[in-house]
XYZ file of C-alpha atoms in Angstrom:
319
model
C 33.541 143.569 111.401
C 32.540 140.980 113.504
C 33.174 141.220 117.211
C 34.766 139.525 119.730
C 33.571 138.498 123.404
C 37.492 138.291 124.606
C 38.207 139.874 126.558
C 41.839 140.767 125.713
C 41.133 140.255 123.203
C 51.676 164.561 105.815
C 49.885 169.719 102.013
C 54.026 169.912 102.867
C 56.526 167.116 103.419
C 54.956 166.729 107.077
C 53.560 162.997 107.157
C 50.174 162.919 108.860
C 49.481 159.918 110.663
C 45.211 160.423 111.204
C 46.311 157.825 113.488
C 42.726 158.789 115.322
C 41.233 158.300 112.315
C 40.727 154.741 114.224
C 39.273 156.330 117.290
C 36.974 158.847 116.609
C 33.609 157.233 116.792
C 34.750 154.588 119.906
C 31.380 156.150 122.335
C 29.453 156.020 119.672
C 27.775 153.255 118.203
C 25.164 153.243 114.936
C 23.356 149.607 114.845
C 22.358 150.169 111.060
C 19.372 148.463 110.233
C 20.207 147.758 106.412
C 21.352 145.892 103.871
C 25.273 146.611 104.265
C 26.933 146.591 101.183
C 26.912 143.665 98.844
C 28.139 143.014 95.429
C 25.605 143.869 92.010
C 26.011 142.669 88.134
C 26.646 139.296 89.714
C 29.994 140.187 90.883
C 31.364 137.764 93.222
C 35.042 139.700 92.787
C 35.225 143.809 92.440
C 38.419 145.253 91.321
C 38.371 149.121 92.778
C 41.759 151.754 91.600
C 42.699 153.941 95.115
C 45.677 156.371 95.095
C 48.033 156.791 97.616
C 48.020 160.146 98.507
C 50.906 160.611 101.816
C 49.909 156.661 102.728
C 46.526 157.019 102.676
C 44.186 154.958 100.637
C 42.474 157.385 99.072
C 39.292 155.554 97.302
C 36.253 156.793 94.779
C 33.069 156.513 95.761
C 29.537 158.276 94.631
C 26.675 158.836 97.319
C 23.550 158.369 96.978
C 23.870 158.583 92.698
C 24.771 161.738 92.263
C 28.242 162.848 94.853
C 31.501 161.630 93.723
C 33.725 162.000 96.366
C 37.327 160.638 97.234
C 37.420 159.142 100.874
C 39.858 157.706 102.748
C 39.588 153.334 103.063
C 40.495 153.512 107.389
C 40.071 150.429 108.957
C 39.886 152.189 112.484
C 36.254 153.879 111.405
C 33.106 152.952 112.355
C 30.815 154.673 110.022
C 31.655 156.730 107.248
C 32.403 160.340 107.956
C 32.358 163.157 105.376
C 34.664 166.798 106.555
C 32.191 170.202 105.886
C 29.561 172.427 107.024
C 28.538 172.325 102.527
C 27.995 168.581 103.323
C 25.308 169.131 105.962
C 22.528 170.793 102.941
C 23.002 167.380 100.655
C 21.519 164.995 103.188
C 17.557 164.340 105.360
C 19.276 164.809 109.289
C 18.693 164.292 112.046
C 18.158 166.887 114.410
C 20.437 166.659 117.727
C 24.673 166.961 117.641
C 27.184 164.203 118.474
C 30.147 164.783 120.534
C 32.964 163.311 118.729
C 35.383 162.561 121.033
C 37.994 161.557 119.416
C 42.427 162.705 120.082
C 43.706 166.262 119.966
C 44.595 169.864 121.220
C 42.067 171.394 120.866
C 37.605 171.034 122.485
C 35.158 167.868 120.890
C 33.983 169.379 117.755
C 30.206 168.266 117.279
C 28.624 166.251 114.012
C 25.271 165.467 111.976
C 24.537 162.606 111.594
C 22.175 160.730 108.310
C 20.629 157.851 107.944
C 19.669 155.742 105.254
C 21.789 156.665 102.119
C 23.187 154.410 99.289
C 27.326 154.318 98.445
C 28.941 152.995 95.495
C 32.535 151.596 95.811
C 33.438 149.729 92.698
C 30.897 146.620 91.879
C 29.377 147.149 95.892
C 26.112 149.141 96.631
C 26.060 149.726 99.712
C 22.221 150.831 101.483
C 20.992 151.996 104.188
C 23.706 153.917 104.993
C 24.717 156.142 108.210
C 26.775 159.129 107.653
C 27.979 161.260 110.308
C 28.506 165.860 109.177
C 31.356 167.338 110.658
C 32.302 170.377 110.482
C 36.055 170.909 109.616
C 36.430 170.894 106.071
C 39.922 170.980 105.822
C 40.598 168.088 108.282
C 42.754 166.783 105.601
C 45.293 168.646 104.552
C 45.612 170.561 100.822
C 46.518 168.544 98.043
C 47.459 169.097 94.253
C 45.866 165.816 92.798
C 42.846 165.712 94.636
C 40.514 166.825 97.096
C 39.803 164.376 99.876
C 35.997 164.356 101.795
C 36.034 161.828 104.938
C 36.579 157.801 105.390
C 34.446 154.778 104.850
C 35.303 151.803 106.599
C 33.939 149.465 108.797
C 31.100 148.383 106.512
C 33.182 147.381 103.592
C 35.816 145.329 105.836
C 32.901 143.372 107.720
C 31.032 142.696 104.206
C 33.817 141.336 102.075
C 37.520 139.815 102.440
C 39.444 142.916 101.398
C 42.442 143.088 99.087
C 45.147 145.815 99.387
C 47.707 145.877 96.938
C 49.664 149.135 97.386
C 52.177 148.310 94.471
C 49.568 148.238 92.390
C 46.744 150.689 93.796
C 44.106 147.810 93.430
C 41.441 146.389 96.262
C 39.515 143.456 95.945
C 36.215 143.322 97.459
C 35.699 139.295 97.752
C 32.572 137.352 98.928
C 33.878 135.487 101.829
C 32.230 132.292 100.221
C 33.910 132.703 97.090
C 37.423 133.934 98.605
C 40.246 131.338 98.706
C 43.824 131.884 100.093
C 46.234 133.566 98.472
C 49.538 131.355 97.742
C 52.362 132.155 98.859
C 51.455 134.368 101.298
C 52.115 134.027 104.867
C 49.241 134.100 107.281
C 47.826 134.881 111.104
C 44.614 135.210 113.109
C 42.665 138.202 113.083
C 41.413 139.579 116.439
C 38.354 141.822 116.247
C 37.137 144.039 118.814
C 35.457 146.637 118.760
C 35.555 146.550 114.628
C 38.834 147.288 114.759
C 41.283 144.259 113.416
C 44.834 143.226 115.318
C 47.301 140.886 114.969
C 49.720 139.110 117.788
C 53.673 139.778 116.301
C 57.060 139.716 118.524
C 58.431 142.874 118.540
C 61.654 144.666 120.534
C 63.556 147.680 120.047
C 67.066 145.292 121.388
C 67.606 141.638 122.042
C 66.853 142.065 125.632
C 63.720 144.319 125.172
C 61.937 141.444 123.536
C 57.534 141.374 123.931
C 55.001 140.110 122.545
C 51.769 142.581 121.830
C 48.180 143.110 120.244
C 48.687 145.773 117.477
C 45.804 147.301 115.442
C 46.387 147.103 111.137
C 45.288 150.735 110.813
C 45.185 151.746 107.215
C 44.442 155.263 108.296
C 47.572 156.170 109.828
C 50.065 156.757 107.497
C 52.751 155.869 109.944
C 54.687 153.173 110.119
C 54.255 151.994 113.843
C 53.200 153.325 116.976
C 54.302 152.345 120.298
C 51.527 153.217 122.876
C 53.204 154.435 126.558
C 51.721 152.799 129.146
C 52.231 154.292 133.528
C 52.305 150.927 134.501
C 56.030 149.870 131.707
C 59.983 149.929 131.860
C 59.681 149.802 128.137
C 60.702 152.959 127.175
C 63.291 153.215 129.943
C 66.315 154.731 128.406
C 64.481 155.116 125.261
C 66.003 158.921 123.831
C 63.064 160.491 122.711
C 62.858 163.209 120.770
C 58.994 165.648 121.435
C 57.112 166.035 118.225
C 54.464 165.562 116.446
C 52.586 162.539 116.012
C 49.645 162.834 114.099
C 45.917 164.706 113.928
C 43.369 163.772 115.307
C 39.657 165.029 115.084
C 40.124 167.175 117.536
C 43.500 168.966 116.380
C 47.238 167.757 115.963
C 48.235 165.267 118.434
C 52.180 165.521 120.867
C 54.070 162.740 121.042
C 57.315 161.210 120.329
C 60.218 160.033 117.904
C 62.881 157.626 118.603
C 65.755 159.309 117.637
C 68.243 156.099 117.980
C 67.087 153.004 117.604
C 64.996 150.927 114.975
C 61.744 148.337 116.024
C 61.804 144.620 115.415
C 58.281 143.417 113.732
C 59.730 139.603 113.707
C 56.776 137.992 111.916
C 56.936 140.678 109.772
C 60.629 140.206 109.309
C 60.764 143.934 108.502
C 63.090 147.373 111.706
C 61.654 150.786 110.819
C 61.359 153.478 112.656
C 58.135 154.310 115.020
C 56.698 156.362 117.228
C 55.399 156.855 120.792
C 52.488 157.872 122.333
C 50.101 157.887 125.805
C 46.834 157.558 125.695
C 43.772 156.187 126.786
C 41.522 152.799 126.403
C 38.050 152.959 125.936
C 36.577 150.097 127.640
C 35.709 148.466 124.387
C 39.532 148.158 122.998
C 41.786 145.702 123.490
C 43.104 147.843 126.125
C 46.161 145.495 126.526
C 47.304 146.481 122.671
C 50.954 147.391 122.428
C 50.371 150.117 119.169
C 49.176 150.311 116.277
C 50.846 149.251 112.096
C 49.703 152.594 109.745
C 49.877 152.225 106.096
C 53.123 153.418 106.184
C 54.655 150.217 106.494
C 52.028 148.571 104.738
C 52.776 149.676 101.440
C 55.392 147.833 101.389
C 53.363 144.726 101.468
C 50.126 143.040 99.406
C 47.492 141.865 102.648
C 43.748 140.850 103.017
C 41.707 141.821 105.588
C 38.936 138.596 106.060
C 37.096 140.671 108.747
C 34.409 136.804 108.262
C 36.870 133.773 109.177
C 39.326 136.604 111.429
C 42.623 135.706 109.159
C 44.912 138.364 108.326
C 47.150 137.423 104.688
C 50.324 139.030 104.019
C 53.451 138.686 101.477
C 56.320 141.504 101.119
C 56.931 143.453 98.104
C 60.454 144.093 96.824
């Protein structure tokens, strides 16, 4: 992802809003000295089938020509992360452990770092890729369909125009120089901050409390929308809130609230949807006045395109 210099700039029926995949590595920035991902076989475009599991985009990858794994495609994931101690036997690891700062009720988890790996994703080949190995084998809930091993994000999104067709369950990676904005799609500017994509939207619970602000496009969240509760605002005054588990973070479950009476209107997207609330702090590397995040629970009703290179977002509601 291109960094912006702007200062503002669910096993069970439980839906796990893995929102903290977006916050896992706020304190760590690994400057990979690598070529990164590129399309091979003389392709300018690659089509990759995925599975939408609990509203998470699960994609097949191959690591170091031998490990075939399933990873969540997450716009908030700075590095590739694999969950489970058994992976440590399969990589050359740096000796020092790294503390993963993320949300959750438990203590901070640690991880080990492996450098210079090869990752295949469709016709995209990534060389010199850094991979973090975290301890929690059961970070993702068990699913009868497929085992989820980890996440992948920034290293893919920063290199290609990425089209996510939720209905057809197909991802398209396009070389930015060959990408043409699709007809019939609406567009808006994409703001990039600390490897995360944001769009600016008009929103409101009622006509009397309409507002405007930045929302993180969070494909690593299974929720529809999460609004951030801030100490300096009365925006949620009078809202009847039900305390609940908003999601699961790197350090365990995350407590928050659900509005039991109102729907949230996102005017630019022409949708009204249920939403959750989360009180959280912001790091200095984030857009610290962001209003919330929009997850795949909502985006699955759309086809979306994230073009980090040209800092544009395209979307079309699928009926």
